[in-house]
Amino acid sequence: MIGYYILAGIIFLVSMYVSNKLKSKFKKYSQIHLQNGMSGKEIAEKMLRDNGILDVQVISVAGELTDHYNPAKKTVNLSEPVYMQRNAAAAAVAAHECGHAVQHATAYSWLKMRSAIVPAVSISSKLSNFVIMAGLVLSVTGSLIGNTIFLVGILLFALTTVFAFITLPVEFDASKRALAWLESANMVTPQEHAGAKDALKWAARTYVVSALGSLATLLYFISIFLGRR
């Protein structure tokens, strides 16, 4: 028990560090204005065209770091700063999200796998904690069904953990595609490319920390279950 709390505390601190580092990196690279003068929207539209993708729309969404690709609606959703600004950070994010669109267009296996389990994960993420707590409460009373419910909750949570790890190669590959295109299409100078690469590196680390945190929690629940048998 104590070991888990120590591990959870370490992961929380690392998560806070990575999150703050990511924000500072994007703030830093937002000061590096692109010599080509293109906005995030224009960068995204060009990358889509260069990859022969003509049925995906680039739109603006509210907030910061809310950028994402929606495969169902076929939209590259860029946060307002990324959509409008003309700097290395905006170029990195815009190209990264288009990297997901390219994955979709080329039937990238890891993206297909992640998309296939999204409906199940959306349900399990809402139910897992409730089912786990219900199972724990019932098992304390000595009810045999409590352990069964607890196990069901663990399996639901395990699905969200699997999803977190499947997300890693999807995100890494999108960044790889983005950086390769930015360089091959001469969209950025060497300095701008270095900034974009560094920004995407820290963005990827947020997914790594999240996956490790989910795994640690899953192992904790499993240890409790095994201890009650």
Coordinates of C-alpha atoms in Angstrom, one line a residue:
M1 CA 0.0 0.0 0.0
I2 CA 2.7 2.5 1.0
G3 CA 4.8 1.5 -2.0
Y4 CA 1.9 2.3 -4.3
Y5 CA 1.4 5.7 -2.8
I6 CA 5.1 6.5 -3.1
L7 CA 5.0 5.4 -6.8
A8 CA 1.8 7.4 -7.4
G9 CA 3.4 10.4 -5.8
I10 CA 6.5 10.1 -8.0
I11 CA 4.4 9.7 -11.1
F12 CA 2.2 12.7 -10.2
L13 CA 5.3 14.9 -9.7
V14 CA 6.8 13.7 -12.9
S15 CA 3.5 14.4 -14.7
M16 CA 3.4 18.0 -13.3
Y17 CA 7.1 18.5 -14.3
V18 CA 6.5 17.3 -17.9
S19 CA 3.3 19.3 -18.2
N20 CA 4.9 22.5 -17.0
K21 CA 8.0 21.8 -19.2
L22 CA 5.7 21.3 -22.2
K23 CA 3.9 24.6 -21.6
S24 CA 7.3 26.4 -21.3
K25 CA 8.6 24.8 -24.5
F26 CA 5.6 25.8 -26.5
K27 CA 5.8 29.4 -25.0
K28 CA 9.5 29.5 -26.0
Y29 CA 9.0 28.2 -29.5
S30 CA 6.0 30.4 -30.0
Q31 CA 8.6 33.2 -30.1
I32 CA 10.4 31.7 -33.1
H33 CA 8.5 33.2 -36.1
L34 CA 8.5 31.2 -39.3
Q35 CA 10.5 32.7 -42.1
N36 CA 7.9 31.4 -44.6
G37 CA 5.2 33.4 -42.8
M38 CA 2.7 30.6 -42.9
S39 CA 0.1 30.1 -40.2
G40 CA -0.7 26.8 -38.5
K41 CA -3.8 26.5 -40.7
E42 CA -1.8 27.1 -43.9
I43 CA 0.9 24.6 -42.8
A44 CA -1.8 22.0 -42.1
E45 CA -3.6 22.5 -45.4
K46 CA -0.4 22.2 -47.3
M47 CA 0.7 19.0 -45.6
L48 CA -2.7 17.5 -46.4
R49 CA -2.4 18.5 -50.0
D50 CA 1.1 17.2 -50.3
N51 CA -0.1 13.8 -49.0
G52 CA -3.0 13.8 -51.5
I53 CA -5.6 14.2 -48.7
L54 CA -8.4 16.4 -50.1
D55 CA -11.3 15.4 -47.9
V56 CA -10.1 16.6 -44.6
Q57 CA -11.0 20.1 -43.3
V58 CA -8.8 22.2 -41.1
I59 CA -10.8 24.0 -38.4
S60 CA -10.3 26.1 -35.3
V61 CA -11.4 25.0 -31.8
A62 CA -11.4 26.9 -28.6
G63 CA -8.7 26.6 -25.9
E64 CA -5.0 25.9 -25.7
L65 CA -3.4 22.4 -26.4
T66 CA -6.8 21.2 -27.5
D67 CA -5.5 20.2 -30.9
H68 CA -6.6 16.8 -32.3
Y69 CA -7.6 14.9 -35.4
N70 CA -11.2 13.6 -35.7
P71 CA -11.2 10.6 -38.0
A72 CA -15.0 10.3 -37.9
K73 CA -15.6 13.9 -39.1
K74 CA -12.3 14.0 -41.0
T75 CA -11.3 17.3 -39.5
V76 CA -7.9 18.6 -38.2
N77 CA -8.9 20.6 -35.2
L78 CA -6.4 23.2 -34.2
S79 CA -6.6 25.4 -31.1
E80 CA -6.9 29.1 -31.8
P81 CA -3.3 30.0 -31.1
V82 CA -2.0 27.2 -33.4
Y83 CA -4.6 27.9 -36.1
M84 CA -3.7 31.6 -36.4
Q85 CA -0.1 32.0 -35.3
R86 CA 3.0 31.7 -37.5
N87 CA 5.8 30.2 -35.4
A88 CA 7.7 27.0 -34.8
A89 CA 5.3 25.7 -32.1
A90 CA 2.2 26.2 -34.3
A91 CA 4.0 24.5 -37.3
A92 CA 4.9 21.5 -35.1
V93 CA 1.4 21.0 -33.7
A94 CA -0.4 21.6 -37.0
A95 CA 1.9 19.1 -38.8
H96 CA 1.6 16.6 -36.0
E97 CA -2.2 16.5 -36.2
C98 CA -2.0 16.2 -40.0
G99 CA 0.3 13.3 -39.3
H100 CA -2.7 11.5 -37.8
A101 CA -4.7 12.3 -40.9
V102 CA -2.0 10.7 -43.0
Q103 CA -2.1 7.7 -40.7
H104 CA -5.8 7.5 -41.3
A105 CA -5.5 7.8 -45.0
T106 CA -2.8 5.1 -45.2
A107 CA -4.6 2.7 -42.8
Y108 CA -1.7 2.8 -40.2
S109 CA -2.2 -0.3 -38.2
W110 CA -1.8 1.2 -34.7
L111 CA -4.3 3.9 -35.4
K112 CA -6.8 1.3 -36.8
M113 CA -6.3 -0.7 -33.6
R114 CA -6.8 2.3 -31.4
S115 CA -9.9 3.5 -33.3
A116 CA -11.4 0.0 -33.1
I117 CA -11.4 0.0 -29.3
V118 CA -12.4 3.6 -28.7
P119 CA -16.1 2.8 -28.2
A120 CA -15.3 0.1 -25.6
V121 CA -12.8 2.4 -23.9
S122 CA -15.3 5.3 -23.7
I123 CA -17.6 3.0 -21.8
S124 CA -14.9 1.3 -19.6
S125 CA -13.4 4.7 -18.6
K126 CA -16.7 5.8 -17.2
L127 CA -17.6 2.6 -15.4
S128 CA -14.3 1.2 -14.2
N129 CA -13.9 3.3 -11.1
F130 CA -17.5 2.9 -10.0
V131 CA -17.4 -0.9 -10.5
I132 CA -14.1 -1.2 -8.7
M133 CA -15.4 0.8 -5.7
A134 CA -18.6 -1.2 -5.6
G135 CA -16.6 -4.5 -5.7
L136 CA -14.3 -3.3 -2.9
V137 CA -17.2 -2.3 -0.7
L138 CA -19.1 -5.6 -1.2
S139 CA -15.9 -7.7 -0.7
V140 CA -15.3 -6.0 2.7
T141 CA -18.7 -7.4 3.8
G142 CA -17.6 -10.9 2.9
S143 CA -19.8 -11.1 -0.2
L144 CA -18.3 -13.5 -2.8
I145 CA -19.9 -11.5 -5.6
G146 CA -17.9 -8.5 -4.4
N147 CA -14.6 -10.1 -5.6
T148 CA -16.3 -10.9 -9.0
I149 CA -17.4 -7.3 -9.4
F150 CA -14.0 -6.1 -8.4
L151 CA -12.4 -8.3 -11.0
V152 CA -14.8 -6.9 -13.6
G153 CA -13.8 -3.4 -12.7
I154 CA -10.1 -4.3 -13.0
L155 CA -10.7 -5.7 -16.5
L156 CA -12.5 -2.5 -17.5
F157 CA -9.6 -0.4 -16.1
A158 CA -7.1 -2.7 -17.9
L159 CA -8.8 -1.8 -21.2
T160 CA -8.1 1.9 -20.6
T161 CA -4.4 1.0 -19.8
V162 CA -4.1 -1.0 -23.0
F163 CA -5.5 2.0 -24.9
A164 CA -2.9 4.3 -23.2
F165 CA -0.1 2.1 -24.4
I166 CA -1.5 1.7 -27.9
T167 CA -1.7 5.5 -28.1
L168 CA 2.1 5.8 -27.7
P169 CA 3.2 4.5 -31.2
V170 CA 0.4 6.4 -32.8
E171 CA 1.6 9.7 -31.3
F172 CA 5.3 9.0 -31.9
D173 CA 4.6 8.1 -35.5
A174 CA 2.5 11.2 -36.1
S175 CA 5.4 13.4 -34.8
K176 CA 7.9 11.5 -37.0
R177 CA 5.8 12.1 -40.1
A178 CA 5.3 15.7 -39.2
L179 CA 9.0 16.4 -38.7
A180 CA 10.0 14.5 -41.9
W181 CA 7.5 16.5 -43.9
L182 CA 8.4 19.9 -42.4
E183 CA 12.0 19.2 -43.4
S184 CA 11.4 17.6 -46.9
A185 CA 9.0 20.3 -47.9
N186 CA 11.3 23.1 -46.8
M187 CA 8.7 24.5 -44.4
V188 CA 11.1 25.4 -41.7
T189 CA 14.7 26.5 -41.2
P190 CA 17.1 24.3 -39.2
Q191 CA 16.5 26.4 -36.1
E192 CA 12.7 26.2 -36.6
H193 CA 12.9 22.4 -37.2
A194 CA 14.9 22.0 -33.9
G195 CA 12.3 23.9 -32.0
A196 CA 9.5 21.9 -33.5
K197 CA 11.2 18.6 -32.7
D198 CA 11.9 19.6 -29.1
A199 CA 8.2 20.7 -28.6
L200 CA 6.9 17.5 -30.0
K201 CA 9.3 15.5 -27.9
W202 CA 7.9 17.0 -24.7
A203 CA 4.3 16.5 -25.9
A204 CA 5.0 12.8 -26.5
R205 CA 6.4 12.5 -22.9
T206 CA 3.0 13.5 -21.5
Y207 CA 1.5 10.3 -23.1
V208 CA 4.3 8.2 -21.7
V209 CA 3.8 9.5 -18.2
S210 CA 0.0 8.9 -18.5
A211 CA 0.5 5.4 -19.7
L212 CA 2.9 4.6 -16.9
G213 CA 0.5 6.1 -14.3
S214 CA -2.4 4.0 -15.6
L215 CA -0.2 0.8 -15.5
A216 CA 0.9 1.5 -11.9
T217 CA -2.8 1.9 -10.8
L218 CA -3.8 -1.3 -12.6
L219 CA -1.0 -3.2 -10.9
Y220 CA -2.2 -1.8 -7.6
F221 CA -5.7 -3.0 -8.1
I222 CA -4.5 -6.4 -9.2
S223 CA -2.4 -6.7 -6.0
I224 CA -5.4 -5.9 -3.9
F225 CA -7.5 -8.5 -5.7
L226 CA -4.8 -11.2 -5.3
G227 CA -4.4 -10.3 -1.7
R228 CA -8.1 -10.9 -1.0
R229 CA -8.3 -14.3 -2.6

